[in-house]
């Protein structure tokens, strides 16, 4: 375990000097099988795998769950080790932010829509902490989950725009058997809410099916997902949209062969759940189907 940037840097510099490649898996801890898969992939593809565990205050808005966010560093270290991590980097808030931060990273455009509209400033917090983790880690491959599609798009864009020596790799979403995407926040669900939560995945699959069947109108695709979720009153739906996977914008109409990303966010009791799925207009079988979607983009 390393807790300071100096320890981390020394360890990784000497690994790279010895010709070893470095993989980084940034997390906020409360690790589950989804994180475990990212770590496993990193460990498969890199000589030295680092898992960072840091609940980043900068990316939580007022009234969000920064204080309540689940924390269990011992369990995290154990899961990370079992999945193949060589090192856990768990800095304190004062190690990451020794003085009030005056420099932040802002990725334009991608960050004001969807999650950005509901969580103002969230992505500035994410890109700033990820930029710091990249700087502390140095040249590496960094593994992010497709579960947080918009975050992946933002981080990819930041690394590219700022010529960071980091290859960003997006990995498939790990789900429960009933389709619910694994999330550290699922523990906030009551047993009744947990039962209805997989409806988000059902809605996404309905949207993906429509796209694969050739539907080109984003509004029609969105309304089918909204209709599925409207069958369960416990959901407070924030958005259910069909967008271009990179720009995150909905065109007036998709064209046959276009990749489409479907994204849903909804509050369910105390938890705010987000999930997404991909499809290609008019293409069967859907190459992003969860059984087929086992490769890591950029790997
Ligand atoms: P978190 O600590 O939960 O914010 O996430 C750390 C990393 O794990 C992010 O890149 C997430 O996208 C990824 N992640 C979280 N949940 C899942 C999941 N169910 N499947 C795959 N990756 C995930």
mmCIF file of C-alpha atoms and ligand atoms in Angstrom:
data_model
loop_
_atom_site.group_PDB
_atom_site.id
_atom_site.type_symbol
_atom_site.label_atom_id
_atom_site.label_comp_id
_atom_site.label_asym_id
_atom_site.label_seq_id
_atom_site.Cartn_x
_atom_site.Cartn_y
_atom_site.Cartn_z
ATOM 1 C CA UNK A 1 0.000 0.000 0.000
ATOM 2 C CA UNK A 2 1.236 3.489 -0.858
ATOM 3 C CA UNK A 3 -0.321 6.578 0.681
ATOM 4 C CA UNK A 4 1.860 9.337 -0.769
ATOM 5 C CA UNK A 5 2.485 10.482 -4.326
ATOM 6 C CA UNK A 6 6.239 10.258 -3.628
ATOM 7 C CA UNK A 7 6.027 6.539 -2.695
ATOM 8 C CA UNK A 8 3.836 5.813 -5.696
ATOM 9 C CA UNK A 9 6.098 7.699 -8.098
ATOM 10 C CA UNK A 10 9.261 6.028 -6.788
ATOM 11 C CA UNK A 11 7.748 2.551 -7.094
ATOM 12 C CA UNK A 12 6.467 3.115 -10.629
ATOM 13 C CA UNK A 13 9.531 4.987 -11.903
ATOM 14 C CA UNK A 14 11.732 2.079 -10.894
ATOM 15 C CA UNK A 15 9.316 -0.399 -12.512
ATOM 16 C CA UNK A 16 9.377 1.565 -15.778
ATOM 17 C CA UNK A 17 13.170 1.920 -15.583
ATOM 18 C CA UNK A 18 13.248 -1.886 -15.451
ATOM 19 C CA UNK A 19 11.210 -2.018 -18.658
ATOM 20 C CA UNK A 20 7.888 -2.874 -16.989
ATOM 21 C CA UNK A 21 4.531 -1.487 -18.132
ATOM 22 C CA UNK A 22 2.118 0.123 -15.684
ATOM 23 C CA UNK A 23 -1.678 -0.217 -15.450
ATOM 24 C CA UNK A 24 -3.804 2.149 -13.374
ATOM 25 C CA UNK A 25 -7.354 1.484 -12.153
ATOM 26 C CA UNK A 26 -8.767 4.638 -10.529
ATOM 27 C CA UNK A 27 -11.599 3.970 -8.038
ATOM 28 C CA UNK A 28 -13.368 5.490 -5.072
ATOM 29 C CA UNK A 29 -13.149 2.199 -3.181
ATOM 30 C CA UNK A 30 -16.096 0.092 -1.911
ATOM 31 C CA UNK A 31 -14.806 -2.327 -4.506
ATOM 32 C CA UNK A 32 -17.066 -4.950 -6.068
ATOM 33 C CA UNK A 33 -16.823 -7.503 -8.897
ATOM 34 C CA UNK A 34 -17.103 -4.706 -11.481
ATOM 35 C CA UNK A 35 -13.932 -3.091 -10.186
ATOM 36 C CA UNK A 36 -12.430 -6.578 -9.889
ATOM 37 C CA UNK A 37 -12.876 -7.095 -13.638
ATOM 38 C CA UNK A 38 -11.100 -3.818 -14.438
ATOM 39 C CA UNK A 39 -8.224 -4.852 -12.172
ATOM 40 C CA UNK A 40 -8.086 -8.327 -13.712
ATOM 41 C CA UNK A 41 -7.902 -6.855 -17.218
ATOM 42 C CA UNK A 42 -5.218 -4.395 -16.183
ATOM 43 C CA UNK A 43 -3.217 -7.172 -14.524
ATOM 44 C CA UNK A 44 -3.536 -9.298 -17.683
ATOM 45 C CA UNK A 45 -2.258 -6.518 -19.902
ATOM 46 C CA UNK A 46 0.302 -4.728 -17.715
ATOM 47 C CA UNK A 47 3.347 -5.769 -15.682
ATOM 48 C CA UNK A 48 2.520 -3.638 -12.636
ATOM 49 C CA UNK A 49 -1.091 -2.827 -11.729
ATOM 50 C CA UNK A 50 -1.987 0.008 -9.371
ATOM 51 C CA UNK A 51 -5.467 0.504 -7.945
ATOM 52 C CA UNK A 52 -6.103 3.951 -6.565
ATOM 53 C CA UNK A 53 -8.699 4.285 -3.820
ATOM 54 C CA UNK A 54 -9.723 7.870 -3.190
ATOM 55 C CA UNK A 55 -13.151 9.324 -2.431
ATOM 56 C CA UNK A 56 -12.680 12.627 -4.216
ATOM 57 C CA UNK A 57 -14.464 15.495 -2.466
ATOM 58 C CA UNK A 58 -14.117 17.675 -5.579
ATOM 59 C CA UNK A 59 -16.595 15.607 -7.588
ATOM 60 C CA UNK A 60 -19.402 15.603 -4.998
ATOM 61 C CA UNK A 61 -21.927 18.431 -5.063
ATOM 62 C CA UNK A 62 -23.564 20.044 -2.035
ATOM 63 C CA UNK A 63 -26.088 17.618 -0.553
ATOM 64 C CA UNK A 64 -24.517 14.602 -2.294
ATOM 65 C CA UNK A 65 -23.221 11.546 -0.433
ATOM 66 C CA UNK A 66 -19.526 12.409 0.114
ATOM 67 C CA UNK A 67 -19.679 11.750 3.876
ATOM 68 C CA UNK A 68 -21.929 8.687 3.553
ATOM 69 C CA UNK A 69 -20.024 7.124 0.628
ATOM 70 C CA UNK A 70 -19.068 3.576 1.733
ATOM 71 C CA UNK A 71 -15.419 3.202 2.789
ATOM 72 C CA UNK A 72 -13.590 -0.027 3.712
ATOM 73 C CA UNK A 73 -9.918 0.128 2.787
ATOM 74 C CA UNK A 74 -8.998 -3.301 4.196
ATOM 75 C CA UNK A 75 -11.697 -5.061 2.169
ATOM 76 C CA UNK A 76 -10.681 -3.026 -0.893
ATOM 77 C CA UNK A 77 -7.022 -4.003 -0.542
ATOM 78 C CA UNK A 78 -8.016 -7.648 -0.253
ATOM 79 C CA UNK A 79 -10.290 -7.596 -3.321
ATOM 80 C CA UNK A 80 -7.695 -5.649 -5.337
ATOM 81 C CA UNK A 81 -4.962 -8.136 -4.404
ATOM 82 C CA UNK A 82 -7.116 -11.143 -5.283
ATOM 83 C CA UNK A 83 -7.907 -9.575 -8.674
ATOM 84 C CA UNK A 84 -4.196 -9.183 -9.417
ATOM 85 C CA UNK A 85 -3.270 -5.678 -8.240
ATOM 86 C CA UNK A 86 0.360 -5.200 -7.228
ATOM 87 C CA UNK A 87 -0.169 -1.960 -5.357
ATOM 88 C CA UNK A 88 -3.025 0.001 -3.776
ATOM 89 C CA UNK A 89 -2.582 3.765 -3.730
ATOM 90 C CA UNK A 90 -4.790 5.240 -0.995
ATOM 91 C CA UNK A 91 -3.890 8.888 -0.433
ATOM 92 C CA UNK A 92 -5.577 11.098 2.163
ATOM 93 C CA UNK A 93 -7.512 14.190 1.107
ATOM 94 C CA UNK A 94 -4.638 16.357 2.375
ATOM 95 C CA UNK A 95 -2.122 14.342 0.321
ATOM 96 C CA UNK A 96 -4.188 14.901 -2.839
ATOM 97 C CA UNK A 97 -5.106 18.504 -2.042
ATOM 98 C CA UNK A 98 -2.408 19.910 0.286
ATOM 99 C CA UNK A 99 -3.781 23.410 -0.284
ATOM 100 C CA UNK A 100 -7.073 24.677 -1.693
ATOM 101 C CA UNK A 101 -6.899 23.904 -5.385
ATOM 102 C CA UNK A 102 -6.545 26.844 -7.797
ATOM 103 C CA UNK A 103 -6.065 24.804 -10.969
ATOM 104 C CA UNK A 104 -8.805 22.578 -12.320
ATOM 105 C CA UNK A 105 -9.342 20.713 -15.575
ATOM 106 C CA UNK A 106 -12.510 21.429 -17.536
ATOM 107 C CA UNK A 107 -13.476 19.405 -20.608
ATOM 108 C CA UNK A 108 -15.843 21.570 -22.620
ATOM 109 C CA UNK A 109 -19.091 20.386 -24.178
ATOM 110 C CA UNK A 110 -19.160 16.802 -22.933
ATOM 111 C CA UNK A 111 -19.564 17.890 -19.321
ATOM 112 C CA UNK A 112 -22.633 20.121 -19.369
ATOM 113 C CA UNK A 113 -25.102 17.510 -20.681
ATOM 114 C CA UNK A 114 -26.680 14.452 -19.001
ATOM 115 C CA UNK A 115 -24.854 13.825 -15.673
ATOM 116 C CA UNK A 116 -23.268 17.262 -15.999
ATOM 117 C CA UNK A 117 -26.699 18.912 -16.138
ATOM 118 C CA UNK A 118 -27.837 17.103 -12.982
ATOM 119 C CA UNK A 119 -24.513 17.351 -11.155
ATOM 120 C CA UNK A 120 -22.990 20.770 -11.964
ATOM 121 C CA UNK A 121 -19.212 20.764 -11.484
ATOM 122 C CA UNK A 122 -19.074 16.974 -11.090
ATOM 123 C CA UNK A 123 -16.955 16.342 -14.175
ATOM 124 C CA UNK A 124 -14.530 19.171 -13.369
ATOM 125 C CA UNK A 125 -13.921 17.315 -10.107
ATOM 126 C CA UNK A 126 -13.495 14.018 -11.960
ATOM 127 C CA UNK A 127 -11.163 15.338 -14.660
ATOM 128 C CA UNK A 128 -9.084 17.250 -12.126
ATOM 129 C CA UNK A 129 -8.530 14.260 -9.837
ATOM 130 C CA UNK A 130 -7.914 11.920 -12.781
ATOM 131 C CA UNK A 131 -5.390 14.398 -14.229
ATOM 132 C CA UNK A 132 -3.619 14.399 -10.854
ATOM 133 C CA UNK A 133 -3.667 10.587 -10.674
ATOM 134 C CA UNK A 134 -2.272 10.402 -14.209
ATOM 135 C CA UNK A 135 0.482 12.893 -13.290
ATOM 136 C CA UNK A 136 1.364 10.928 -10.127
ATOM 137 C CA UNK A 137 1.315 7.593 -11.967
ATOM 138 C CA UNK A 138 3.174 8.621 -15.120
ATOM 139 C CA UNK A 139 3.097 6.750 -18.412
ATOM 140 C CA UNK A 140 0.497 3.985 -18.161
ATOM 141 C CA UNK A 141 -2.638 2.355 -19.453
ATOM 142 C CA UNK A 142 -5.664 3.464 -17.425
ATOM 143 C CA UNK A 143 -8.780 1.307 -17.101
ATOM 144 C CA UNK A 144 -12.260 2.799 -16.767
ATOM 145 C CA UNK A 145 -15.701 1.177 -16.782
ATOM 146 C CA UNK A 146 -18.193 1.729 -19.585
ATOM 147 C CA UNK A 147 -20.767 1.756 -16.773
ATOM 148 C CA UNK A 148 -19.874 5.455 -16.425
ATOM 149 C CA UNK A 149 -19.975 6.135 -20.178
ATOM 150 C CA UNK A 150 -19.898 9.911 -19.938
ATOM 151 C CA UNK A 151 -16.981 9.807 -17.489
ATOM 152 C CA UNK A 152 -15.091 7.550 -19.898
ATOM 153 C CA UNK A 153 -15.765 9.979 -22.780
ATOM 154 C CA UNK A 154 -14.602 12.943 -20.675
ATOM 155 C CA UNK A 155 -11.406 11.235 -19.469
ATOM 156 C CA UNK A 156 -10.548 10.000 -22.963
ATOM 157 C CA UNK A 157 -10.987 13.505 -24.345
ATOM 158 C CA UNK A 158 -8.919 15.081 -21.563
ATOM 159 C CA UNK A 159 -6.035 12.629 -22.049
ATOM 160 C CA UNK A 160 -6.081 13.233 -25.798
ATOM 161 C CA UNK A 161 -6.492 17.034 -25.693
ATOM 162 C CA UNK A 162 -3.716 17.426 -23.102
ATOM 163 C CA UNK A 163 -1.376 14.848 -24.736
ATOM 164 C CA UNK A 164 -1.162 12.860 -21.522
ATOM 165 C CA UNK A 165 1.084 9.763 -21.770
ATOM 166 C CA UNK A 166 -1.865 7.560 -20.870
ATOM 167 C CA UNK A 167 -3.839 5.085 -22.954
ATOM 168 C CA UNK A 168 -7.436 5.157 -21.721
ATOM 169 C CA UNK A 169 -9.197 1.804 -21.940
ATOM 170 C CA UNK A 170 -12.967 1.345 -21.552
ATOM 171 C CA UNK A 171 -14.152 -1.988 -20.123
ATOM 172 C CA UNK A 172 -17.586 -3.660 -20.276
ATOM 173 C CA UNK A 173 -20.137 -3.202 -17.507
ATOM 174 C CA UNK A 174 -20.379 -6.045 -14.992
ATOM 175 C CA UNK A 175 -23.963 -6.865 -13.999
ATOM 176 C CA UNK A 176 -25.920 -8.918 -11.526
ATOM 177 C CA UNK A 177 -27.740 -11.909 -13.043
ATOM 178 C CA UNK A 178 -30.939 -9.858 -13.288
ATOM 179 C CA UNK A 179 -29.174 -7.133 -15.305
ATOM 180 C CA UNK A 180 -28.611 -4.515 -12.606
ATOM 181 C CA UNK A 181 -25.212 -2.891 -13.140
ATOM 182 C CA UNK A 182 -22.963 -3.382 -10.123
ATOM 183 C CA UNK A 183 -22.443 -0.131 -8.246
ATOM 184 C CA UNK A 184 -21.091 0.831 -4.839
ATOM 185 C CA UNK A 185 -24.306 2.846 -4.428
ATOM 186 C CA UNK A 186 -26.591 -0.199 -4.816
ATOM 187 C CA UNK A 187 -26.250 -0.678 -1.044
ATOM 188 C CA UNK A 188 -28.532 2.341 -0.640
ATOM 189 C CA UNK A 189 -31.425 0.353 -2.200
ATOM 190 C CA UNK A 190 -34.104 -1.131 0.051
ATOM 191 C CA UNK A 191 -35.087 -4.751 -0.752
ATOM 192 C CA UNK A 192 -38.181 -3.506 -2.647
ATOM 193 C CA UNK A 193 -36.152 -0.967 -4.616
ATOM 194 C CA UNK A 194 -33.545 -3.628 -5.375
ATOM 195 C CA UNK A 195 -36.302 -5.740 -6.942
ATOM 196 C CA UNK A 196 -37.387 -3.026 -9.374
ATOM 197 C CA UNK A 197 -33.906 -1.610 -10.115
ATOM 198 C CA UNK A 198 -33.199 -4.029 -13.037
ATOM 199 C CA UNK A 199 -35.983 -2.285 -14.978
ATOM 200 C CA UNK A 200 -33.317 0.220 -16.019
ATOM 201 C CA UNK A 201 -31.510 -2.569 -17.851
ATOM 202 C CA UNK A 202 -34.824 -3.750 -19.347
ATOM 203 C CA UNK A 203 -35.466 -0.222 -20.670
ATOM 204 C CA UNK A 204 -31.961 -0.036 -22.154
ATOM 205 C CA UNK A 205 -32.406 -3.403 -23.828
ATOM 206 C CA UNK A 206 -35.735 -2.278 -25.297
ATOM 207 C CA UNK A 207 -34.003 0.823 -26.680
ATOM 208 C CA UNK A 208 -31.098 -1.231 -28.028
ATOM 209 C CA UNK A 209 -33.493 -3.656 -29.705
ATOM 210 C CA UNK A 210 -35.266 -0.782 -31.441
ATOM 211 C CA UNK A 211 -31.958 0.619 -32.698
ATOM 212 C CA UNK A 212 -30.851 -2.822 -33.926
ATOM 213 C CA UNK A 213 -34.237 -3.106 -35.693
ATOM 214 C CA UNK A 214 -33.354 0.061 -37.636
ATOM 215 C CA UNK A 215 -35.082 2.888 -35.741
ATOM 216 C CA UNK A 216 -33.317 6.179 -36.540
ATOM 217 C CA UNK A 217 -35.336 8.703 -34.516
ATOM 218 C CA UNK A 218 -33.705 9.501 -31.122
ATOM 219 C CA UNK A 219 -37.027 10.761 -29.763
ATOM 220 C CA UNK A 220 -38.825 7.494 -30.587
ATOM 221 C CA UNK A 221 -35.995 5.463 -29.027
ATOM 222 C CA UNK A 222 -36.066 7.635 -25.921
ATOM 223 C CA UNK A 223 -39.855 7.384 -25.540
ATOM 224 C CA UNK A 224 -39.732 3.583 -25.618
ATOM 225 C CA UNK A 225 -37.225 3.599 -22.725
ATOM 226 C CA UNK A 226 -39.293 6.196 -20.846
ATOM 227 C CA UNK A 227 -42.418 4.055 -21.291
ATOM 228 C CA UNK A 228 -40.695 0.993 -19.794
ATOM 229 C CA UNK A 229 -39.519 2.960 -16.756
ATOM 230 C CA UNK A 230 -42.909 4.663 -16.336
ATOM 231 C CA UNK A 231 -44.382 1.273 -15.424
ATOM 232 C CA UNK A 232 -42.658 1.566 -12.020
ATOM 233 C CA UNK A 233 -43.658 4.648 -10.054
ATOM 234 C CA UNK A 234 -40.702 4.407 -7.649
ATOM 235 C CA UNK A 235 -38.356 5.736 -10.356
ATOM 236 C CA UNK A 236 -37.720 9.458 -10.586
ATOM 237 C CA UNK A 237 -36.390 9.451 -14.146
ATOM 238 C CA UNK A 238 -33.689 12.017 -14.865
ATOM 239 C CA UNK A 239 -33.038 11.106 -18.483
ATOM 240 C CA UNK A 240 -33.345 8.260 -20.989
ATOM 241 C CA UNK A 241 -31.664 9.254 -24.245
ATOM 242 C CA UNK A 242 -30.128 7.925 -27.452
ATOM 243 C CA UNK A 243 -26.928 9.792 -28.374
ATOM 244 C CA UNK A 244 -23.792 9.657 -30.469
ATOM 245 C CA UNK A 245 -21.314 7.630 -28.337
ATOM 246 C CA UNK A 246 -18.506 10.216 -28.604
ATOM 247 C CA UNK A 247 -20.195 13.635 -28.743
ATOM 248 C CA UNK A 248 -23.046 12.541 -26.414
ATOM 249 C CA UNK A 249 -25.406 14.631 -28.575
ATOM 250 C CA UNK A 250 -28.626 13.403 -30.203
ATOM 251 C CA UNK A 251 -28.628 14.101 -33.955
ATOM 252 C CA UNK A 252 -31.973 14.932 -35.657
ATOM 253 C CA UNK A 253 -31.818 11.344 -36.958
ATOM 254 C CA UNK A 254 -29.288 8.501 -36.890
ATOM 255 C CA UNK A 255 -28.226 6.815 -40.130
ATOM 256 C CA UNK A 256 -28.201 3.065 -40.782
ATOM 257 C CA UNK A 257 -24.893 1.694 -39.478
ATOM 258 C CA UNK A 258 -24.422 4.479 -36.915
ATOM 259 C CA UNK A 259 -23.304 3.446 -33.412
ATOM 260 C CA UNK A 260 -25.774 4.676 -30.785
ATOM 261 C CA UNK A 261 -25.342 4.901 -27.015
ATOM 262 C CA UNK A 262 -28.418 4.701 -24.832
ATOM 263 C CA UNK A 263 -28.075 6.291 -21.412
ATOM 264 C CA UNK A 264 -30.449 6.264 -18.457
ATOM 265 C CA UNK A 265 -30.271 7.959 -15.058
ATOM 266 C CA UNK A 266 -32.940 7.692 -12.387
ATOM 267 C CA UNK A 267 -33.272 8.216 -8.697
ATOM 268 C CA UNK A 268 -34.638 5.211 -6.838
ATOM 269 C CA UNK A 269 -35.128 6.047 -3.182
ATOM 270 C CA UNK A 270 -31.753 7.137 -1.773
ATOM 271 C CA UNK A 271 -29.781 5.884 -4.759
ATOM 272 C CA UNK A 272 -29.173 7.660 -8.037
ATOM 273 C CA UNK A 273 -28.596 4.932 -10.620
ATOM 274 C CA UNK A 274 -26.969 5.345 -14.033
ATOM 275 C CA UNK A 275 -26.526 2.772 -16.758
ATOM 276 C CA UNK A 276 -26.112 2.585 -20.523
ATOM 277 C CA UNK A 277 -26.034 0.244 -23.505
ATOM 278 C CA UNK A 278 -24.835 0.355 -27.090
ATOM 279 C CA UNK A 279 -26.333 -0.707 -30.422
ATOM 280 C CA UNK A 280 -25.804 -0.098 -34.122
ATOM 281 C CA UNK A 281 -28.679 1.137 -36.273
ATOM 282 C CA UNK A 282 -30.080 -1.801 -38.267
ATOM 283 C CA UNK A 283 -27.492 -4.341 -37.114
ATOM 284 C CA UNK A 284 -28.399 -7.776 -35.727
ATOM 285 C CA UNK A 285 -27.083 -9.330 -33.593
ATOM 286 C CA UNK A 286 -26.167 -6.346 -31.463
ATOM 287 C CA UNK A 287 -22.343 -6.433 -31.130
ATOM 288 C CA UNK A 288 -22.618 -4.590 -27.786
ATOM 289 C CA UNK A 289 -24.921 -7.194 -26.307
ATOM 290 C CA UNK A 290 -23.700 -8.093 -22.853
ATOM 291 C CA UNK A 291 -22.634 -11.602 -23.801
ATOM 292 C CA UNK A 292 -20.798 -10.402 -26.915
ATOM 293 C CA UNK A 293 -19.384 -7.273 -25.297
ATOM 294 C CA UNK A 294 -16.395 -8.795 -23.585
ATOM 295 C CA UNK A 295 -13.577 -6.842 -25.158
ATOM 296 C CA UNK A 296 -12.056 -3.660 -23.860
ATOM 297 C CA UNK A 297 -12.155 -0.752 -26.281
ATOM 298 C CA UNK A 298 -8.612 0.450 -26.909
ATOM 299 C CA UNK A 299 -7.067 -2.757 -25.588
HETATM 300 P P1 LIG B 1 -16.244 3.972 -8.804
HETATM 301 O O1 LIG B 1 -15.207 3.814 -7.775
HETATM 302 O O2 LIG B 1 -17.438 3.091 -8.549
HETATM 303 O O3 LIG B 1 -16.611 5.375 -9.102
HETATM 304 O O4 LIG B 1 -15.667 3.396 -10.147
HETATM 305 C C1 LIG B 1 -14.325 3.153 -10.412
HETATM 306 C C2 LIG B 1 -14.240 2.569 -11.797
HETATM 307 O O5 LIG B 1 -14.952 1.331 -11.835
HETATM 308 C C3 LIG B 1 -14.878 3.468 -12.868
HETATM 309 O O6 LIG B 1 -14.072 3.426 -14.038
HETATM 310 C C4 LIG B 1 -16.214 2.817 -13.076
HETATM 311 O O7 LIG B 1 -16.744 3.066 -14.369
HETATM 312 C C5 LIG B 1 -15.872 1.352 -12.900
HETATM 313 N N1 LIG B 1 -17.060 0.576 -12.570
HETATM 314 C C6 LIG B 1 -17.965 0.823 -11.589
HETATM 315 N N2 LIG B 1 -18.957 -0.084 -11.634
HETATM 316 C C7 LIG B 1 -18.691 -0.926 -12.659
HETATM 317 C C8 LIG B 1 -19.337 -2.063 -13.222
HETATM 318 N N3 LIG B 1 -20.493 -2.513 -12.746
HETATM 319 N N4 LIG B 1 -18.750 -2.674 -14.278
HETATM 320 C C9 LIG B 1 -17.579 -2.217 -14.787
HETATM 321 N N5 LIG B 1 -16.918 -1.150 -14.309
HETATM 322 C C10 LIG B 1 -17.460 -0.504 -13.266
#
